[in-house]
Tab-separated table of C-alpha atoms in Angstrom:
chain	number	residue	atom	x	y	z
N	78	GLY	CA	-21.052	-33.965	38.443
N	79	GLU	CA	-24.172	-33.362	36.446
N	80	SER	CA	-23.811	-32.626	32.787
N	81	VAL	CA	-26.748	-31.541	30.708
N	82	GLY	CA	-25.822	-30.715	27.170
N	83	LEU	CA	-27.564	-29.756	23.985
N	84	HIS	CA	-26.654	-31.100	20.575
N	85	LEU	CA	-27.132	-27.841	18.659
N	86	PRO	CA	-26.590	-24.315	19.907
N	87	THR	CA	-28.847	-22.754	17.234
N	88	LEU	CA	-31.874	-23.847	15.253
N	89	SER	CA	-33.698	-21.955	12.513
N	90	VAL	CA	-37.122	-23.067	11.294
N	91	GLN	CA	-39.764	-21.713	8.958
N	92	GLU	CA	-42.944	-20.433	10.522
N	93	GLY	CA	-45.506	-23.212	10.557
N	94	ASP	CA	-42.938	-26.016	10.546
N	95	ASN	CA	-42.323	-28.300	13.498
N	96	SER	CA	-39.237	-27.757	15.680
N	97	ILE	CA	-37.249	-30.381	17.523
N	98	ILE	CA	-34.755	-29.397	20.204
N	99	ASN	CA	-32.556	-32.119	21.659
N	100	CYS	CA	-30.819	-32.529	25.008
N	101	ALA	CA	-28.477	-35.148	26.439
N	102	TYR	CA	-28.014	-35.768	30.141
N	103	SER	CA	-25.379	-37.739	31.988
N	104	ASN	CA	-26.903	-38.744	35.320
N	105	SER	CA	-28.873	-41.945	34.845
N	106	ALA	CA	-30.346	-41.481	38.330
N	107	SER	CA	-32.111	-38.237	37.364
N	108	ASP	CA	-35.843	-38.714	37.684
N	109	TYR	CA	-37.307	-35.401	36.592
N	110	PHE	CA	-36.698	-33.090	33.646
N	111	ILE	CA	-38.055	-29.701	32.673
N	112	TRP	CA	-37.939	-27.626	29.522
N	113	TYR	CA	-37.722	-23.864	29.896
N	114	LYS	CA	-38.065	-21.048	27.388
N	115	GLN	CA	-36.121	-17.848	27.909
N	116	GLU	CA	-36.852	-14.744	25.909
N	117	SER	CA	-34.425	-11.868	25.741
N	118	GLY	CA	-34.363	-9.868	28.966
N	119	LYS	CA	-36.604	-12.279	30.836
N	120	GLY	CA	-36.241	-15.149	33.245
N	121	PRO	CA	-36.802	-18.756	32.117
N	122	GLN	CA	-40.431	-19.721	31.652
N	123	PHE	CA	-41.666	-23.242	32.409
N	124	ILE	CA	-42.868	-25.092	29.311
N	125	ILE	CA	-43.327	-28.733	30.186
N	126	ASP	CA	-41.892	-31.382	32.477
N	127	ILE	CA	-41.573	-35.144	32.474
N	128	ARG	CA	-40.785	-37.756	35.084
N	129	SER	CA	-38.517	-40.674	34.428
N	130	ASN	CA	-41.398	-43.163	34.653
N	131	MET	CA	-42.801	-41.689	31.434
N	132	ASP	CA	-41.405	-41.588	27.911
N	133	LYS	CA	-43.718	-38.986	26.437
N	134	ARG	CA	-45.771	-36.085	27.624
N	135	GLN	CA	-47.834	-33.650	25.617
N	136	GLY	CA	-48.850	-30.073	26.258
N	137	GLN	CA	-50.309	-27.363	24.146
N	138	ARG	CA	-48.325	-27.539	20.869
N	139	VAL	CA	-45.389	-29.095	22.721
N	140	THR	CA	-44.322	-32.665	23.305
N	141	VAL	CA	-41.409	-33.907	25.381
N	142	LEU	CA	-39.873	-37.300	24.664
N	143	LEU	CA	-37.580	-39.071	27.099
N	144	ASN	CA	-35.292	-41.927	26.116
N	145	LYS	CA	-33.674	-43.213	29.298
N	146	THR	CA	-31.689	-45.864	27.449
N	147	VAL	CA	-29.541	-43.256	25.707
N	148	LYS	CA	-30.158	-40.494	28.269
N	149	HIS	CA	-31.737	-38.155	25.784
N	150	LEU	CA	-34.771	-35.945	25.773
N	151	SER	CA	-36.291	-33.753	23.141
N	152	LEU	CA	-38.794	-30.951	22.894
N	153	GLN	CA	-41.053	-30.871	19.888
N	154	ILE	CA	-42.936	-27.696	19.031
N	155	ALA	CA	-45.731	-28.053	16.521
N	156	ALA	CA	-46.564	-25.329	13.989
N	157	THR	CA	-43.756	-23.072	15.195
N	158	GLN	CA	-44.714	-19.422	15.494
N	159	PRO	CA	-42.602	-16.241	15.602
N	160	GLY	CA	-43.380	-15.964	19.315
N	161	ASP	CA	-41.557	-19.241	19.853
N	162	SER	CA	-38.233	-17.562	19.040
N	163	ALA	CA	-36.188	-17.816	22.235
N	164	VAL	CA	-33.478	-19.839	23.953
N	165	TYR	CA	-34.659	-23.219	25.175
N	166	PHE	CA	-33.078	-25.014	28.117
N	167	CYS	CA	-33.508	-28.494	29.421
N	168	ALA	CA	-33.007	-28.919	33.142
N	169	GLU	CA	-32.344	-32.084	35.101
N	170	LYS	CA	-33.262	-32.639	38.729
N	171	SER	CA	-30.437	-34.136	40.726
N	172	ARG	CA	-29.941	-34.106	44.486
N	173	ASP	CA	-33.150	-32.080	44.840
N	174	ASN	CA	-31.925	-29.253	42.651
N	175	LEU	CA	-32.084	-28.329	39.005
N	176	PHE	CA	-29.115	-28.340	36.662
N	177	PHE	CA	-29.425	-26.577	33.340
N	178	GLY	CA	-27.803	-27.149	29.983
N	179	THR	CA	-26.280	-24.414	27.836
N	180	GLY	CA	-29.400	-23.806	25.755
N	181	THR	CA	-30.486	-23.813	22.112
N	182	ARG	CA	-31.463	-20.610	20.370
N	183	LEU	CA	-34.542	-21.142	18.225
N	184	THR	CA	-35.138	-18.611	15.448
N	185	VAL	CA	-38.410	-18.704	13.558
N	186	ILE	CA	-38.235	-17.386	10.012
N	187	PRO	CA	-41.486	-15.687	8.893
E	66	GLU	CA	-51.572	-13.993	41.824
E	67	THR	CA	-48.303	-12.055	41.943
E	68	GLY	CA	-45.318	-13.631	40.206
E	69	VAL	CA	-41.710	-13.648	41.295
E	70	THR	CA	-40.199	-10.178	41.477
E	71	GLN	CA	-36.564	-9.150	41.820
E	72	SER	CA	-34.793	-5.923	42.623
E	73	PRO	CA	-32.920	-4.074	41.396
E	74	THR	CA	-33.169	-4.830	37.679
E	75	HIS	CA	-29.654	-3.618	36.946
E	76	LEU	CA	-26.660	-2.911	39.157
E	77	ILE	CA	-23.087	-1.823	38.597
E	78	LYS	CA	-20.481	-2.491	41.277
E	79	THR	CA	-16.735	-2.241	41.586
E	80	ARG	CA	-14.459	-5.210	42.201
E	81	GLY	CA	-14.115	-5.864	45.937
E	82	GLN	CA	-17.471	-4.369	46.860
E	83	GLN	CA	-20.432	-6.202	48.332
E	84	VAL	CA	-23.908	-6.515	46.820
E	85	THR	CA	-27.356	-7.573	48.021
E	86	LEU	CA	-30.013	-8.742	45.602
E	87	ARG	CA	-33.641	-9.226	46.594
E	88	CYS	CA	-36.410	-11.559	45.573
E	89	SER	CA	-40.096	-11.819	46.427
E	90	SER	CA	-41.473	-15.273	45.833
E	91	GLN	CA	-44.757	-16.097	44.202
E	92	SER	CA	-47.709	-16.183	46.566
E	93	GLY	CA	-47.948	-19.527	48.339
E	94	HIS	CA	-44.400	-20.613	47.492
E	95	ASN	CA	-42.115	-21.395	50.434
E	96	THR	CA	-38.997	-22.441	48.529
E	97	VAL	CA	-36.618	-20.035	46.822
E	98	SER	CA	-33.645	-20.914	44.641
E	99	TRP	CA	-30.963	-18.614	43.289
E	100	TYR	CA	-29.111	-19.052	40.005
E	101	GLN	CA	-26.268	-17.293	38.245
E	102	GLN	CA	-26.530	-17.042	34.471
E	103	ALA	CA	-23.454	-15.905	32.616
E	104	LEU	CA	-23.909	-14.529	29.123
E	105	GLY	CA	-24.648	-17.319	26.653
E	106	GLN	CA	-24.873	-19.962	29.359
E	107	GLY	CA	-27.586	-21.789	31.203
E	108	PRO	CA	-28.466	-20.864	34.783
E	109	GLN	CA	-26.108	-22.336	37.374
E	110	PHE	CA	-27.570	-23.297	40.742
E	111	ILE	CA	-26.209	-21.268	43.678
E	112	PHE	CA	-28.381	-22.372	46.608
E	113	GLN	CA	-31.921	-22.980	47.745
E	114	TYR	CA	-33.847	-21.896	50.825
E	115	TYR	CA	-36.806	-23.684	52.330
E	116	ARG	CA	-38.589	-22.266	55.361
E	117	GLU	CA	-35.688	-19.923	56.123
E	118	GLU	CA	-33.036	-22.657	56.047
E	119	GLU	CA	-30.457	-23.362	53.344
E	120	ASN	CA	-31.595	-26.540	51.614
E	121	GLY	CA	-28.871	-27.277	49.115
E	122	ARG	CA	-25.935	-25.476	47.594
E	123	GLY	CA	-24.153	-25.554	44.272
E	124	ASN	CA	-20.481	-25.101	43.543
E	125	PHE	CA	-20.155	-21.499	44.691
E	126	PRO	CA	-17.708	-20.091	47.283
E	127	PRO	CA	-18.797	-18.963	50.762
E	128	ARG	CA	-18.736	-15.310	49.727
E	129	PHE	CA	-22.104	-16.115	48.129
E	130	SER	CA	-24.598	-16.208	50.981
E	131	GLY	CA	-28.309	-15.863	51.375
E	132	LEU	CA	-31.263	-15.367	53.630
E	133	GLN	CA	-34.920	-16.237	53.519
E	134	PHE	CA	-37.438	-14.320	55.592
E	135	PRO	CA	-40.677	-15.459	57.293
E	136	ASN	CA	-42.686	-14.110	54.338
E	137	TYR	CA	-40.521	-16.344	52.092
E	138	SER	CA	-38.805	-13.433	50.368
E	139	SER	CA	-35.070	-13.857	49.990
E	140	GLU	CA	-31.754	-12.091	49.615
E	141	LEU	CA	-28.566	-13.072	47.844
E	142	ASN	CA	-25.407	-11.462	49.180
E	143	VAL	CA	-22.088	-11.522	47.401
E	144	ASN	CA	-18.951	-10.268	49.141
E	145	ALA	CA	-15.603	-9.298	47.636
E	146	LEU	CA	-17.010	-9.022	44.143
E	147	GLU	CA	-14.908	-10.295	41.268
E	148	LEU	CA	-15.140	-9.442	37.590
E	149	ASP	CA	-16.400	-12.969	36.860
E	150	ASP	CA	-19.395	-12.335	39.108
E	151	SER	CA	-20.872	-10.229	36.316
E	152	ALA	CA	-24.001	-12.120	35.289
E	153	LEU	CA	-27.766	-12.272	35.410
E	154	TYR	CA	-28.893	-13.458	38.839
E	155	LEU	CA	-32.169	-15.312	38.795
E	156	CYS	CA	-34.470	-16.144	41.638
E	157	ALA	CA	-37.030	-18.922	41.341
E	158	SER	CA	-39.773	-19.933	43.740
E	159	SER	CA	-41.723	-23.139	44.049
E	160	PRO	CA	-44.225	-24.775	46.373
E	161	GLY	CA	-42.457	-26.970	48.884
E	162	ASP	CA	-43.757	-30.169	47.334
E	163	SER	CA	-42.932	-29.373	43.706
E	164	TYR	CA	-39.848	-28.925	41.561
E	165	GLU	CA	-41.733	-26.719	39.115
E	166	GLN	CA	-39.852	-23.475	39.638
E	167	TYR	CA	-41.127	-20.074	38.591
E	168	PHE	CA	-38.431	-17.575	37.701
E	169	GLY	CA	-38.241	-13.855	38.199
E	170	PRO	CA	-36.883	-11.516	35.517
E	171	GLY	CA	-33.446	-11.441	37.109
E	172	THR	CA	-30.976	-8.803	38.239
E	173	ARG	CA	-28.214	-7.912	35.820
E	174	LEU	CA	-25.026	-7.366	37.842
E	175	THR	CA	-21.993	-5.781	36.223
E	176	VAL	CA	-18.697	-5.737	38.122
E	177	THR	CA	-16.062	-3.313	36.852
């Protein structure tokens, strides 16, 4: 079955530094990936997505990198702010549905 | 534009009881997916509805069932509740031609 895992369960960064959150996936046939942010007491919020025919996509302060060779994707957050503190999930589309990893808790230190 | 809403926000049930959770999709979205999120875990896909028909199902037993209505709102029903059913239940809607899902705030179900 699908397996989407994260390398680190927690990540602490200083305010203003860049953050990198990593994710490994197991299904080489997956063709679409999404990063979500989930704040306490809220549902996941869409951040950015990427299709398998791309290796990089940029948004506002965020960049997603996809390495299909090693089945790895990462989320980079530039100039991390206190409001970025949350749990971040990568999700993989497989058989027309999304499968989520366990999540990484990002804590921004003022 | 109204986002995805869910009701109730919190619910406490006893083992063996039945529960119905409700979801109103975002305006213009005809696809609704339901997820179960246990504490400290990522959301796990339960099933998806598209135009009132089930359109995919995860690894959940038949006592988890659902409905989608003509206005694209949806219900999740769980029969014979078990303690392990305690979780945050999330509803997400999307346009039929997109996998970009928009989540509601969830319903926190506690089974005692």
